[in-house]
PDB file of C-alpha atoms and ligand atoms in Angstrom:
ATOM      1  CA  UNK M   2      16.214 -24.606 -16.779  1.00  0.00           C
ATOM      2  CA  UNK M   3      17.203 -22.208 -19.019  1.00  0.00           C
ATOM      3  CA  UNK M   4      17.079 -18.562 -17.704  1.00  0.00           C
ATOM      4  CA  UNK M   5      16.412 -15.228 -19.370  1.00  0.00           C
ATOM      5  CA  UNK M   6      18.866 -13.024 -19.200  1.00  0.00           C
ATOM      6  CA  UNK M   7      18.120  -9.385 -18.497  1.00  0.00           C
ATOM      7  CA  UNK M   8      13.947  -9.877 -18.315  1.00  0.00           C
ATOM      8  CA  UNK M   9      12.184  -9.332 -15.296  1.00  0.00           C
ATOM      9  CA  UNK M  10       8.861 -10.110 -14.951  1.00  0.00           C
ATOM     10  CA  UNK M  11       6.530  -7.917 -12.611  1.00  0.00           C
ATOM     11  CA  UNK M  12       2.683  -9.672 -11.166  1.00  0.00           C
ATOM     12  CA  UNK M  13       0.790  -7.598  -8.482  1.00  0.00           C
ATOM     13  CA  UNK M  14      -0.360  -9.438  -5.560  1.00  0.00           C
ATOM     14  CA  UNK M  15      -2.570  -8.053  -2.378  1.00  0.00           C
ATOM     15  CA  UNK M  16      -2.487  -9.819   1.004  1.00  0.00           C
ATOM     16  CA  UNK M  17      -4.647  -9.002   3.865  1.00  0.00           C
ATOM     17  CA  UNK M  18      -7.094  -9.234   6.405  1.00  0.00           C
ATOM     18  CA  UNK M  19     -10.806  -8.464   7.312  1.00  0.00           C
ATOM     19  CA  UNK M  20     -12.416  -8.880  10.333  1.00  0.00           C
ATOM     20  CA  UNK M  21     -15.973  -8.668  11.740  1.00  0.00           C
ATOM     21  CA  UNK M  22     -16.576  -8.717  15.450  1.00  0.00           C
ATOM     22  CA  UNK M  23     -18.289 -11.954  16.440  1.00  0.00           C
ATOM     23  CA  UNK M  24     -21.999 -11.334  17.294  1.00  0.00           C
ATOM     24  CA  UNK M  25     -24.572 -13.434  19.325  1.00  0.00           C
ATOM     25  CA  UNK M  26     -24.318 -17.278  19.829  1.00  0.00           C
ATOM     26  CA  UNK M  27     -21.193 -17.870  19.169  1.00  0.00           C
ATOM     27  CA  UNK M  28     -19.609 -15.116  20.528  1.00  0.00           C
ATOM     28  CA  UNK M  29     -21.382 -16.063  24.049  1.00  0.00           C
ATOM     29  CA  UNK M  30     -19.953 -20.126  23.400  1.00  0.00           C
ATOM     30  CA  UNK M  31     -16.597 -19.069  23.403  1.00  0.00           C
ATOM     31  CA  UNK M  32     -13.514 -15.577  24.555  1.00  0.00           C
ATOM     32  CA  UNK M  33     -13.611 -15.482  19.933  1.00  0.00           C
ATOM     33  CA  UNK M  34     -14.705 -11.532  19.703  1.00  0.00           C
ATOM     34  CA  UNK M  35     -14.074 -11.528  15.976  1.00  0.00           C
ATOM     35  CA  UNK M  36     -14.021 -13.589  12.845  1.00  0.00           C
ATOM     36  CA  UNK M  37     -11.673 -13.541  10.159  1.00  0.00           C
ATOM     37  CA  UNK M  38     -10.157 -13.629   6.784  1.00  0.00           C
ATOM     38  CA  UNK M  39      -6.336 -13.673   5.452  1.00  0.00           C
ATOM     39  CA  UNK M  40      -5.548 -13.828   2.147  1.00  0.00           C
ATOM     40  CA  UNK M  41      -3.193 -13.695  -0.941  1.00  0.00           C
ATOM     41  CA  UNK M  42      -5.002 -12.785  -4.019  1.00  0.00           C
ATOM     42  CA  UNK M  43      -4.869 -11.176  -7.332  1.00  0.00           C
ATOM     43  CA  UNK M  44      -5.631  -7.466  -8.232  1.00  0.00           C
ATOM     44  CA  UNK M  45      -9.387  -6.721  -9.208  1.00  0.00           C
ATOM     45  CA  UNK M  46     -10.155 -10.379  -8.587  1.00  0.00           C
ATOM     46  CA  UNK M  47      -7.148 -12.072 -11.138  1.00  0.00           C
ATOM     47  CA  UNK M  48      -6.454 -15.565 -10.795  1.00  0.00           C
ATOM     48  CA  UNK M  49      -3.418 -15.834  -9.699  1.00  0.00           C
ATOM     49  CA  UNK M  50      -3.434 -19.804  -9.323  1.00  0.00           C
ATOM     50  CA  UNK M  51      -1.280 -19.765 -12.887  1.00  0.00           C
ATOM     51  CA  UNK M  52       1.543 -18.857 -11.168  1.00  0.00           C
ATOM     52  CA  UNK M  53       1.215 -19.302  -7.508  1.00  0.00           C
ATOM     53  CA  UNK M  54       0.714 -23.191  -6.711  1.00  0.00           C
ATOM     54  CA  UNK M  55       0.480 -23.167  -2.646  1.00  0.00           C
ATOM     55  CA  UNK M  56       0.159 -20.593   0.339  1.00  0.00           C
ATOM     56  CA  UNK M  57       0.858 -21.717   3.620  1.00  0.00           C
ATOM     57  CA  UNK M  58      -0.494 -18.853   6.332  1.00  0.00           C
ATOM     58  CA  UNK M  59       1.455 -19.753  10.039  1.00  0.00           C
ATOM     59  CA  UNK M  60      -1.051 -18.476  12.631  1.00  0.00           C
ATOM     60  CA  UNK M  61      -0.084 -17.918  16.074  1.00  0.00           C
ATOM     61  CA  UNK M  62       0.565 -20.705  18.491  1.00  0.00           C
ATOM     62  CA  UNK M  63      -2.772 -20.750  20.221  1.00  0.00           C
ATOM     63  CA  UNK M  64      -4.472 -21.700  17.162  1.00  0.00           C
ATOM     64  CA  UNK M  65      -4.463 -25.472  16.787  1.00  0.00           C
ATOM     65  CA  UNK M  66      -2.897 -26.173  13.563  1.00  0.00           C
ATOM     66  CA  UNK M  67      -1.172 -22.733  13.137  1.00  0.00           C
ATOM     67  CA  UNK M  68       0.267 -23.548   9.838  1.00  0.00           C
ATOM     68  CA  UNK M  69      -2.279 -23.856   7.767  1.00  0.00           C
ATOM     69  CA  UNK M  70      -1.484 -24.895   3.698  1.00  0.00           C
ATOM     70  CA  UNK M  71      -3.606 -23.892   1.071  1.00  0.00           C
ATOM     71  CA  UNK M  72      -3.175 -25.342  -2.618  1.00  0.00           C
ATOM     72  CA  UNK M  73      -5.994 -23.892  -4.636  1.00  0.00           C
ATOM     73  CA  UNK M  74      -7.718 -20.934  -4.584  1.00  0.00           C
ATOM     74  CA  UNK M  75      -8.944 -18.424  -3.086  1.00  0.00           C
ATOM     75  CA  UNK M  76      -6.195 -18.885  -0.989  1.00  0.00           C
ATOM     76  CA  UNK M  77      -7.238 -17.767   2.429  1.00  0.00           C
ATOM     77  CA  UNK M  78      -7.557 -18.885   5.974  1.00  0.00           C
ATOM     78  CA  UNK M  79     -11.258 -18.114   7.788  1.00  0.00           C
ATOM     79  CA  UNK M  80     -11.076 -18.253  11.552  1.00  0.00           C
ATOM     80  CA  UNK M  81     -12.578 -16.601  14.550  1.00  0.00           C
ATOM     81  CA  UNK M  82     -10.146 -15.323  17.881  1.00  0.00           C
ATOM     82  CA  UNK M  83      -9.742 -12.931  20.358  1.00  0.00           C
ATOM     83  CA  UNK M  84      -6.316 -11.673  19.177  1.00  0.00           C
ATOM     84  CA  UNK M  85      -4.482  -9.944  16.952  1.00  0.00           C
ATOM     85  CA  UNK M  86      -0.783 -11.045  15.653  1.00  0.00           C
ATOM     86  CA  UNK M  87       1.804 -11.595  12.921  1.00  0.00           C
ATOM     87  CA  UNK M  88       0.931 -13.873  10.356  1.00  0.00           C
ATOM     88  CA  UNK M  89       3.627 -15.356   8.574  1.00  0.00           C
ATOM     89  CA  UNK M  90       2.699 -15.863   4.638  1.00  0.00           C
ATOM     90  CA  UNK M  91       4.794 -18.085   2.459  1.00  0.00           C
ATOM     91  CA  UNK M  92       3.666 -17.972  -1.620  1.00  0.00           C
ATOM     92  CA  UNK M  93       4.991 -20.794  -3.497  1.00  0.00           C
ATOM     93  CA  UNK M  94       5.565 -20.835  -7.111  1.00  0.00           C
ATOM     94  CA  UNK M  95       4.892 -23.139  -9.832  1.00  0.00           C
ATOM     95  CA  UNK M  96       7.108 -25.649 -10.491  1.00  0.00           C
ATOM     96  CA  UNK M  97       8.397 -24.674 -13.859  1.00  0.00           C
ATOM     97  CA  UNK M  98       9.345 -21.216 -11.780  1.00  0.00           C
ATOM     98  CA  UNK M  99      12.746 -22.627 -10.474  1.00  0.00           C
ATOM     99  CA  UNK M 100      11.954 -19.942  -7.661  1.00  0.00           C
ATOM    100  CA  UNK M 101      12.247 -19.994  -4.453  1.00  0.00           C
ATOM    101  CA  UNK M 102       8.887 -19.199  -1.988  1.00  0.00           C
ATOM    102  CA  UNK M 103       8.533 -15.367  -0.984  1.00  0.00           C
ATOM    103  CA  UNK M 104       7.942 -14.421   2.411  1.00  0.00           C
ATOM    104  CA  UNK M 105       5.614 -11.898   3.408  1.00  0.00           C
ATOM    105  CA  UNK M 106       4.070 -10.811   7.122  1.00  0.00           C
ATOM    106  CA  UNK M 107       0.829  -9.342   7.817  1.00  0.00           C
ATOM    107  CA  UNK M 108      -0.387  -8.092  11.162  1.00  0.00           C
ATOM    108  CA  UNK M 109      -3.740  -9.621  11.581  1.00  0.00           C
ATOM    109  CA  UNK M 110      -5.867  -6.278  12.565  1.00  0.00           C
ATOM    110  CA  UNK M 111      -8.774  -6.724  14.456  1.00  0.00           C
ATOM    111  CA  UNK M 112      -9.304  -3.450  15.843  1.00  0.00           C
ATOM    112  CA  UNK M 113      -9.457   0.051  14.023  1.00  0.00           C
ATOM    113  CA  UNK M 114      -6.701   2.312  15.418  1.00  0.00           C
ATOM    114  CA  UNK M 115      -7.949   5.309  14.003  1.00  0.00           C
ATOM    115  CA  UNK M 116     -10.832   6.837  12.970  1.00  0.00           C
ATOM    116  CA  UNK M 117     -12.084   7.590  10.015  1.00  0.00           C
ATOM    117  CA  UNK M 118     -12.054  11.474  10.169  1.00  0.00           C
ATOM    118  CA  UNK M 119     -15.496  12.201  10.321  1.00  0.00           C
ATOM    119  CA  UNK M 120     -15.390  12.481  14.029  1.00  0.00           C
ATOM    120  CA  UNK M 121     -17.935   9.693  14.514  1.00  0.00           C
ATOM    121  CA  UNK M 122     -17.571   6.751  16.501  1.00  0.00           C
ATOM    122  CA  UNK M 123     -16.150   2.997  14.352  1.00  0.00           C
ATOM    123  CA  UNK M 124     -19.858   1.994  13.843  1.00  0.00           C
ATOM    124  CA  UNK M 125     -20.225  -1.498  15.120  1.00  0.00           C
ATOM    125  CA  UNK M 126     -20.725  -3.348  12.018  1.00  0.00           C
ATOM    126  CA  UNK M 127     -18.211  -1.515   9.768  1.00  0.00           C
ATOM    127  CA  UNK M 128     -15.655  -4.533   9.276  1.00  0.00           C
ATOM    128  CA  UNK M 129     -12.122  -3.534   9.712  1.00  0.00           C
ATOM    129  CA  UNK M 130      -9.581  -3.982   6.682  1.00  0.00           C
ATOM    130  CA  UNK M 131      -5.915  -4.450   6.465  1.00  0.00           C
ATOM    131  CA  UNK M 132      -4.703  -5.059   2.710  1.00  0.00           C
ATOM    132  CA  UNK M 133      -1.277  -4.596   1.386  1.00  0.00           C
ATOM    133  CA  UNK M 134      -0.746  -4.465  -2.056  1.00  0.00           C
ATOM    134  CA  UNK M 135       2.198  -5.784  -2.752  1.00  0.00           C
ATOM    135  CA  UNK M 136       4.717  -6.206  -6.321  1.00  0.00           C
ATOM    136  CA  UNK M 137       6.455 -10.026  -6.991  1.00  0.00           C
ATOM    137  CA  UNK M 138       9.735  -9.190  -9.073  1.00  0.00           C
ATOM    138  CA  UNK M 139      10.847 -12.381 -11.111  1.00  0.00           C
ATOM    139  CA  UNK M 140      14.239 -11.492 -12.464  1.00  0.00           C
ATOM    140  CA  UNK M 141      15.477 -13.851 -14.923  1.00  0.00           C
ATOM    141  CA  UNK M 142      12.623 -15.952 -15.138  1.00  0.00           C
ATOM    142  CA  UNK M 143      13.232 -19.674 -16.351  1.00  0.00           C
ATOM    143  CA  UNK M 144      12.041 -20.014 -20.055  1.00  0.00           C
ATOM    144  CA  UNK M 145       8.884 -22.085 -19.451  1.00  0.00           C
ATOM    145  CA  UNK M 146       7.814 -19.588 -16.294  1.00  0.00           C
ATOM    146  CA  UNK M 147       8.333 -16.868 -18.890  1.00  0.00           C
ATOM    147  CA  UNK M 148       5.623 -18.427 -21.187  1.00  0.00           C
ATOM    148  CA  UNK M 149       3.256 -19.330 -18.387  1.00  0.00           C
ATOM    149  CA  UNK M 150       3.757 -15.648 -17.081  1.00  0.00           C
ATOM    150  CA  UNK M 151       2.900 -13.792 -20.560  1.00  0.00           C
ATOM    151  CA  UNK M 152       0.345 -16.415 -21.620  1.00  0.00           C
ATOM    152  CA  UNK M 153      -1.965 -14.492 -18.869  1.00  0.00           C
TER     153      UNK M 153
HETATM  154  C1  SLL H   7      -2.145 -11.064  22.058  1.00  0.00           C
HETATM  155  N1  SLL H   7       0.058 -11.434  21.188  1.00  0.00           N
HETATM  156  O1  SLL H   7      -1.848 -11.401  23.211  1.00  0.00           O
HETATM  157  C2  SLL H   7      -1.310 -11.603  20.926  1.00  0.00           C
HETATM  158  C3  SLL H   7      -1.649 -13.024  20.689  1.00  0.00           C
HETATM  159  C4  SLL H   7      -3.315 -14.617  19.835  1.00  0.00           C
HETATM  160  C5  SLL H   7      -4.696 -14.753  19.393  1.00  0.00           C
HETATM  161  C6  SLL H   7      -2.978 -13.159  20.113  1.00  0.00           C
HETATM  162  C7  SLL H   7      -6.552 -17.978  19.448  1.00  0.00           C
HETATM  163  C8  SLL H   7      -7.917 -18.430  19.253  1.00  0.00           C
HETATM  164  C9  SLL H   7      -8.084 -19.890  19.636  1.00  0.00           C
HETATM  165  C10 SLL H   7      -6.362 -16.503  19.256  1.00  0.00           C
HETATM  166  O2  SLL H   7      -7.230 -15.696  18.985  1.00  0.00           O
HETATM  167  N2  SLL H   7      -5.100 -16.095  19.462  1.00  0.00           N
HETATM  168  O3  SLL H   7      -7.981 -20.101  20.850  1.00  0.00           O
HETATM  169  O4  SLL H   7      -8.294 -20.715  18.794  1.00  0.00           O
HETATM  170  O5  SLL H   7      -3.037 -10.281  21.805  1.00  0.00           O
END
């Protein structure tokens, strides 16, 4: 695959979590206080499934299943626990990319550590958000990779 010299090619990513404490029934069935959501997605809702072909999300070891693979969008994992903990994300490129997957970690939050400056209490049903926003740098991109990049 011929590579191009000099050119990098910038795409902004977010990955994250929200969470929502667990309420009623099946909060009762089970020690799950909270339900929810990682993710990898595009900024202001972009699809980024042009470039990005698979996310596998490893959860931690009391899951059943921790890794968990995801090959079309929205890529995201939706579970319930009791815990929070280091998710491992790996984003895997298109074929035609020549690249190899990034790695990114996200501490699964759960919990808000801090308030929100108006002196009042978290209220209850206020979910609790942890997004990074994050910049993929492909330097010398392959020649096809190049095309599917600037085509979108
Ligand atoms: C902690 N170090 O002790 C962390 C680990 C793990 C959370 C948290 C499992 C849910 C299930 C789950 O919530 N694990 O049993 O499926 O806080």
């Amino acid at each position: 695959q011929k590579r191009m010299k000099g050119i990098s090619v910038t795409r902004p990513l977010i990955y994250g979590n929200i969470a929502n404490p667990l309420t009623g029934k099946k909060a009762a069935e089970s020690d799950h206080t909270h339900k929810w959501t990682v993710c990898v997605r595009g900024v202001n809702g972009e699809d980024v499934s042009y470039f990005i072909k698979k996310v596998q999300f490893r959860l931690h070891e009391t899951y059943s299943n921790p890794l968990r693979t995801i090959e079309q969008p929205p890529f995201e994992v939706n579970e319930t626990g009791w815990g929070e903990f280091e998710i491992n994300i790996k984003i895997y490129f298109h074929p035609l990319a020549g690249e190899k997957p990034v790695q990114v970690y996200h501490h699964l939050r759960l919990h808000p550590y801090e308030d929100d400056g108006s002196g009042q209490p978290w209220p209850k049903n206020r979910p609790v958000v942890s997004y990074n926003y994050d910049e993929i740098v492909f330097n010398e991109p392959t020649e096809a990779f190049y095309q599917i990049l600037s085509e979108n």
